[in-house]
mmCIF file of C-alpha atoms in Angstrom:
data_model
loop_
_atom_site.group_PDB
_atom_site.id
_atom_site.type_symbol
_atom_site.label_atom_id
_atom_site.label_comp_id
_atom_site.label_asym_id
_atom_site.label_seq_id
_atom_site.Cartn_x
_atom_site.Cartn_y
_atom_site.Cartn_z
ATOM 1 C CA GLU A 1 -0.470 -9.133 76.630
ATOM 2 C CA VAL A 2 0.975 -10.176 80.891
ATOM 3 C CA GLN A 3 4.473 -11.631 80.660
ATOM 4 C CA LEU A 4 7.448 -11.785 82.638
ATOM 5 C CA VAL A 5 10.927 -13.403 80.706
ATOM 6 C CA GLU A 6 13.811 -14.344 82.313
ATOM 7 C CA SER A 7 17.558 -14.523 81.492
ATOM 8 C CA GLY A 8 21.626 -14.742 82.247
ATOM 9 C CA GLY A 9 20.741 -18.094 83.516
ATOM 10 C CA GLY A 10 23.491 -20.925 82.441
ATOM 11 C CA LEU A 11 26.121 -22.996 84.243
ATOM 12 C CA VAL A 12 29.125 -21.196 86.418
ATOM 13 C CA LYS A 13 31.895 -22.516 88.586
ATOM 14 C CA PRO A 14 31.379 -22.242 92.593
ATOM 15 C CA GLY A 15 32.394 -19.150 93.898
ATOM 16 C CA GLY A 16 31.626 -17.586 91.246
ATOM 17 C CA SER A 17 28.524 -14.469 89.840
ATOM 18 C CA LEU A 18 25.530 -14.631 88.018
ATOM 19 C CA ARG A 19 23.239 -11.964 86.775
ATOM 20 C CA LEU A 20 19.492 -13.055 85.893
ATOM 21 C CA SER A 21 16.449 -9.962 84.147
ATOM 22 C CA CYS A 22 13.761 -10.313 84.264
ATOM 23 C CA ALA A 23 11.861 -8.114 80.872
ATOM 24 C CA ALA A 24 8.293 -7.462 82.322
ATOM 25 C CA SER A 25 5.516 -6.510 80.390
ATOM 26 C CA GLY A 26 1.135 -6.499 79.970
ATOM 27 C CA PHE A 27 0.751 -4.734 83.364
ATOM 28 C CA THR A 28 1.850 -1.798 85.024
ATOM 29 C CA PHE A 29 4.634 -2.258 86.747
ATOM 30 C CA SER A 30 6.377 0.258 88.863
ATOM 31 C CA GLY A 31 3.234 -0.103 92.403
ATOM 32 C CA VAL A 32 3.875 -4.630 91.424
ATOM 33 C CA TRP A 33 6.622 -6.047 94.058
ATOM 34 C CA MET A 34 7.976 -8.270 92.199
ATOM 35 C CA SER A 35 10.199 -12.253 93.810
ATOM 36 C CA TRP A 36 12.480 -14.955 93.475
ATOM 37 C CA VAL A 37 11.577 -18.374 93.613
ATOM 38 C CA ARG A 38 14.015 -20.854 92.770
ATOM 39 C CA GLN A 39 13.371 -24.432 92.264
ATOM 40 C CA PRO A 40 16.388 -27.441 92.664
ATOM 41 C CA PRO A 41 15.400 -29.974 89.761
ATOM 42 C CA GLY A 42 13.530 -33.059 90.983
ATOM 43 C CA LYS A 43 12.580 -30.403 93.798
ATOM 44 C CA GLY A 44 9.482 -28.248 95.269
ATOM 45 C CA LEU A 45 9.679 -24.561 95.176
ATOM 46 C CA GLU A 46 11.305 -22.412 97.430
ATOM 47 C CA TRP A 47 11.534 -18.963 98.483
ATOM 48 C CA VAL A 48 14.510 -16.585 97.340
ATOM 49 C CA GLY A 49 13.581 -13.283 98.525
ATOM 50 C CA ARG A 50 11.714 -10.262 96.930
ATOM 51 C CA ILE A 51 12.064 -6.151 96.216
ATOM 52 C CA LYS A 52 8.991 -4.084 97.839
ATOM 53 C CA SER A 53 7.978 -1.176 94.677
ATOM 54 C CA ASN A 54 10.462 2.931 94.546
ATOM 55 C CA SER A 55 6.859 3.947 96.134
ATOM 56 C CA ILE A 56 7.190 3.086 99.312
ATOM 57 C CA GLY A 57 11.692 2.664 99.656
ATOM 58 C CA GLY A 58 12.479 -0.455 97.069
ATOM 59 C CA THR A 59 13.363 -2.584 99.960
ATOM 60 C CA SER A 60 14.321 -5.647 99.546
ATOM 61 C CA ASP A 61 14.278 -9.173 101.764
ATOM 62 C CA TYR A 62 15.752 -12.241 101.387
ATOM 63 C CA ALA A 63 15.864 -15.953 102.210
ATOM 64 C CA ALA A 64 18.596 -17.324 104.749
ATOM 65 C CA PRO A 65 20.211 -19.568 102.647
ATOM 66 C CA VAL A 66 20.453 -16.666 100.759
ATOM 67 C CA LYS A 67 21.253 -13.894 102.259
ATOM 68 C CA GLY A 68 24.980 -11.868 101.663
ATOM 69 C CA ARG A 69 25.907 -13.343 98.381
ATOM 70 C CA PHE A 70 22.494 -12.343 96.626
ATOM 71 C CA THR A 71 20.275 -8.599 95.580
ATOM 72 C CA ILE A 72 17.534 -7.858 93.898
ATOM 73 C CA SER A 73 17.081 -4.966 92.242
ATOM 74 C CA ARG A 74 14.359 -3.056 89.974
ATOM 75 C CA ASP A 75 14.913 -0.759 87.190
ATOM 76 C CA ASP A 76 10.857 0.086 87.037
ATOM 77 C CA SER A 77 11.952 2.675 84.208
ATOM 78 C CA GLN A 78 12.934 0.059 82.075
ATOM 79 C CA LYS A 79 10.381 -2.894 83.393
ATOM 80 C CA MET A 80 12.586 -4.730 84.693
ATOM 81 C CA VAL A 81 14.465 -6.309 88.179
ATOM 82 C CA TYR A 82 17.009 -8.565 88.595
ATOM 83 C CA LEU A 83 18.879 -11.060 91.077
ATOM 84 C CA GLN A 84 22.457 -10.492 91.740
ATOM 85 C CA MET A 85 24.521 -13.390 92.181
ATOM 86 C CA ASN A 86 27.453 -14.125 93.832
ATOM 87 C CA SER A 87 29.597 -16.252 95.852
ATOM 88 C CA LEU A 88 27.758 -19.042 94.307
ATOM 89 C CA LYS A 89 26.734 -22.538 95.132
ATOM 90 C CA THR A 90 26.568 -26.434 94.509
ATOM 91 C CA GLU A 91 23.510 -25.990 95.934
ATOM 92 C CA ASP A 92 21.823 -22.434 94.438
ATOM 93 C CA THR A 93 21.408 -25.480 91.736
ATOM 94 C CA ALA A 94 17.819 -24.418 89.876
ATOM 95 C CA VAL A 95 15.304 -22.956 87.968
ATOM 96 C CA TYR A 96 14.819 -19.551 88.602
ATOM 97 C CA TYR A 97 11.784 -18.167 88.954
ATOM 98 C CA CYS A 98 10.574 -14.043 88.132
ATOM 99 C CA ILE A 99 6.782 -13.756 89.753
ATOM 100 C CA SER A 100 4.874 -10.843 90.062
ATOM 101 C CA THR A 101 2.774 -10.895 94.165
ATOM 102 C CA PHE A 102 -0.345 -9.121 95.101
ATOM 103 C CA HIS A 103 -3.006 -9.699 97.948
ATOM 104 C CA SER A 104 -0.314 -7.943 100.306
ATOM 105 C CA ASP A 105 2.525 -9.560 99.302
ATOM 106 C CA SER A 106 0.945 -12.969 99.813
ATOM 107 C CA SER A 107 0.829 -15.192 96.247
ATOM 108 C CA ALA A 108 2.371 -14.868 93.570
ATOM 109 C CA ASN A 109 0.018 -14.424 90.662
ATOM 110 C CA ARG A 110 2.493 -14.363 87.602
ATOM 111 C CA TRP A 111 5.521 -15.710 86.582
ATOM 112 C CA GLY A 112 8.543 -16.148 83.931
ATOM 113 C CA GLN A 113 8.817 -19.203 82.654
ATOM 114 C CA GLY A 114 11.933 -19.988 84.683
ATOM 115 C CA VAL A 115 15.992 -19.980 84.026
ATOM 116 C CA LEU A 116 17.960 -21.969 84.731
ATOM 117 C CA VAL A 117 21.017 -22.262 87.014
ATOM 118 C CA THR A 118 23.630 -24.683 86.994
ATOM 119 C CA VAL A 119 26.493 -24.437 89.938
ATOM 120 C CA SER A 120 29.161 -26.974 89.249
ATOM 121 C CA SER A 121 32.799 -27.216 88.632
ATOM 122 C CA GLU B 1 9.627 -20.095 110.532
ATOM 123 C CA ILE B 2 6.646 -21.458 109.845
ATOM 124 C CA VAL B 3 6.826 -25.318 108.280
ATOM 125 C CA LEU B 4 4.249 -26.533 106.353
ATOM 126 C CA THR B 5 3.742 -30.620 105.271
ATOM 127 C CA GLN B 6 1.559 -31.464 102.122
ATOM 128 C CA SER B 7 -0.321 -35.216 102.718
ATOM 129 C CA PRO B 8 -0.878 -36.873 101.085
ATOM 130 C CA GLY B 9 2.643 -37.312 98.954
ATOM 131 C CA THR B 10 0.855 -39.140 95.893
ATOM 132 C CA LEU B 11 -3.413 -39.352 95.292
ATOM 133 C CA SER B 12 -3.476 -42.171 93.158
ATOM 134 C CA LEU B 13 -7.569 -41.383 91.984
ATOM 135 C CA SER B 14 -9.953 -41.454 88.218
ATOM 136 C CA PRO B 15 -10.745 -38.548 85.941
ATOM 137 C CA GLY B 16 -14.697 -37.176 87.327
ATOM 138 C CA GLU B 17 -12.599 -38.447 90.650
ATOM 139 C CA ARG B 18 -12.944 -35.702 93.531
ATOM 140 C CA ALA B 19 -9.190 -34.884 94.851
ATOM 141 C CA THR B 20 -8.835 -33.903 98.830
ATOM 142 C CA LEU B 21 -5.056 -32.112 99.250
ATOM 143 C CA SER B 22 -4.237 -31.147 102.577
ATOM 144 C CA CYS B 23 -1.637 -28.416 103.925
ATOM 145 C CA ARG B 24 -0.688 -28.492 107.629
ATOM 146 C CA ALA B 25 1.006 -25.094 109.197
ATOM 147 C CA SER B 26 3.199 -25.759 111.664
ATOM 148 C CA GLN B 27 1.992 -22.196 113.606
ATOM 149 C CA SER B 28 -0.442 -20.776 113.064
ATOM 150 C CA VAL B 29 -0.928 -18.552 109.498
ATOM 151 C CA SER B 30 -1.484 -15.117 109.583
ATOM 152 C CA ASN B 31 -4.838 -13.217 108.102
ATOM 153 C CA ASN B 32 -5.050 -16.769 106.207
ATOM 154 C CA TYR B 33 -2.448 -16.567 103.891
ATOM 155 C CA LEU B 34 -1.926 -19.198 101.798
ATOM 156 C CA ALA B 35 -1.763 -20.069 98.610
ATOM 157 C CA TRP B 36 -2.316 -23.170 96.052
ATOM 158 C CA TYR B 37 -0.202 -23.291 92.554
ATOM 159 C CA GLN B 38 -0.303 -26.384 90.192
ATOM 160 C CA GLN B 39 2.349 -27.027 88.943
ATOM 161 C CA LYS B 40 3.309 -29.664 85.484
ATOM 162 C CA PRO B 41 6.435 -31.028 84.568
ATOM 163 C CA GLY B 42 8.504 -28.190 82.101
ATOM 164 C CA GLN B 43 6.092 -25.496 83.132
ATOM 165 C CA ALA B 44 6.303 -22.570 85.984
ATOM 166 C CA PRO B 45 3.669 -23.272 88.860
ATOM 167 C CA ARG B 46 0.188 -21.155 88.482
ATOM 168 C CA LEU B 47 -1.895 -19.956 91.150
ATOM 169 C CA LEU B 48 -5.493 -21.900 92.245
ATOM 170 C CA ILE B 49 -5.975 -19.863 94.735
ATOM 171 C CA PHE B 50 -5.178 -17.516 97.060
ATOM 172 C CA GLY B 51 -5.906 -15.797 100.484
ATOM 173 C CA ALA B 52 -7.413 -19.363 102.020
ATOM 174 C CA SER B 53 -10.431 -19.736 99.725
ATOM 175 C CA ASN B 54 -9.990 -16.872 97.186
ATOM 176 C CA ARG B 55 -9.982 -18.217 93.351
ATOM 177 C CA ALA B 56 -7.638 -16.102 91.185
ATOM 178 C CA THR B 57 -8.609 -15.600 87.408
ATOM 179 C CA SER B 58 -9.629 -18.181 84.677
ATOM 180 C CA ILE B 59 -9.325 -20.487 87.205
ATOM 181 C CA PRO B 60 -12.708 -23.351 86.577
ATOM 182 C CA ASP B 61 -14.580 -22.778 89.651
ATOM 183 C CA ARG B 62 -13.751 -27.550 90.151
ATOM 184 C CA PHE B 63 -11.578 -25.365 92.448
ATOM 185 C CA SER B 64 -12.089 -25.151 96.004
ATOM 186 C CA GLY B 65 -9.925 -24.232 99.059
ATOM 187 C CA SER B 66 -10.876 -24.064 102.319
ATOM 188 C CA GLY B 67 -9.143 -23.749 106.105
ATOM 189 C CA SER B 68 -7.824 -21.393 108.556
ATOM 190 C CA GLY B 69 -5.461 -20.926 110.705
ATOM 191 C CA THR B 70 -3.108 -23.980 110.168
ATOM 192 C CA ASP B 71 -5.093 -26.818 108.668
ATOM 193 C CA PHE B 72 -5.936 -25.556 104.784
ATOM 194 C CA THR B 73 -7.730 -27.835 102.400
ATOM 195 C CA LEU B 74 -7.541 -28.002 97.897
ATOM 196 C CA THR B 75 -10.540 -30.319 96.858
ATOM 197 C CA ILE B 76 -10.943 -30.228 92.885
ATOM 198 C CA ASN B 77 -14.495 -31.516 92.014
ATOM 199 C CA ARG B 78 -14.596 -34.132 88.814
ATOM 200 C CA LEU B 79 -11.233 -34.360 88.295
ATOM 201 C CA GLU B 80 -10.540 -33.686 84.650
ATOM 202 C CA PRO B 81 -7.428 -34.842 82.129
ATOM 203 C CA GLU B 82 -5.671 -31.640 82.778
ATOM 204 C CA ASP B 83 -5.916 -31.265 86.372
ATOM 205 C CA PHE B 84 -3.529 -33.959 87.029
ATOM 206 C CA ALA B 85 0.182 -31.972 87.911
ATOM 207 C CA VAL B 86 2.290 -31.451 91.485
ATOM 208 C CA TYR B 87 0.120 -28.773 94.004
ATOM 209 C CA TYR B 88 2.039 -26.560 96.416
ATOM 210 C CA CYS B 89 0.641 -25.230 99.248
ATOM 211 C CA GLN B 90 2.411 -21.500 100.307
ATOM 212 C CA GLN B 91 2.183 -19.270 103.590
ATOM 213 C CA SER B 92 3.882 -15.874 103.080
ATOM 214 C CA THR B 93 4.255 -14.089 107.690
ATOM 215 C CA THR B 94 5.313 -10.807 107.578
ATOM 216 C CA SER B 95 7.969 -11.121 110.653
ATOM 217 C CA PRO B 96 10.332 -11.656 109.560
ATOM 218 C CA PRO B 97 9.298 -11.525 105.937
ATOM 219 C CA THR B 98 9.414 -14.336 103.437
ATOM 220 C CA TRP B 99 7.732 -17.450 101.750
ATOM 221 C CA THR B 100 7.185 -20.995 102.207
ATOM 222 C CA PHE B 101 5.965 -23.512 100.877
ATOM 223 C CA GLY B 102 4.764 -27.043 101.526
ATOM 224 C CA GLN B 103 6.511 -29.669 99.510
ATOM 225 C CA GLY B 104 4.001 -30.812 97.348
ATOM 226 C CA THR B 105 0.796 -33.588 96.391
ATOM 227 C CA LYS B 106 1.087 -35.208 92.593
ATOM 228 C CA VAL B 107 -1.908 -36.442 91.892
ATOM 229 C CA ASP B 108 -1.917 -38.810 89.309
ATOM 230 C CA ILE B 109 -3.984 -41.617 87.486
#
């Protein structure tokens, strides 16, 4: 069964840090580009960033609101992708989804169940 | 950054009717990299359409996507009770690499 399972969410104070993890199973992980998308409570979807497959460099790109604060990494041996979030702000409060992409990284064909991150004092 | 505007905000229909959802881009979407997702309360989104008109795996054929350039449409023929949800369009660009989503259209009874 194809699965993406996120973990690591919770409550953190403004200025704090948190690392989200995403465990993949049921598909060939190493060649797949992975991304994170978030959704503030009651609002729409927002792309956070992506990481390419290691076979083409494994580099990452980020949305403007998180650039310089968030870092995406991957461990193909463990089939894991991570989202390191630093200098968190209240506006980062959201459900964070781990997704795998296809069709030249244009669409998300697999989604995790999401994990809630709450940034509040 | 390409902005996607979805209309209407809410579509009130009955089972068996046809739903027509619009997604308009502020600039042309390259390679027709336009996708549609369905999201039900408390669930993750699900991919319905990619590349503007290609149905994703296991998506019923009552869902269809069309359009190119700046104007795209998701059509749901013969609405089933399970189709009442929020629908998002999404586009991707390569330079700079980014995705943007529309604000969503709620299809309710």
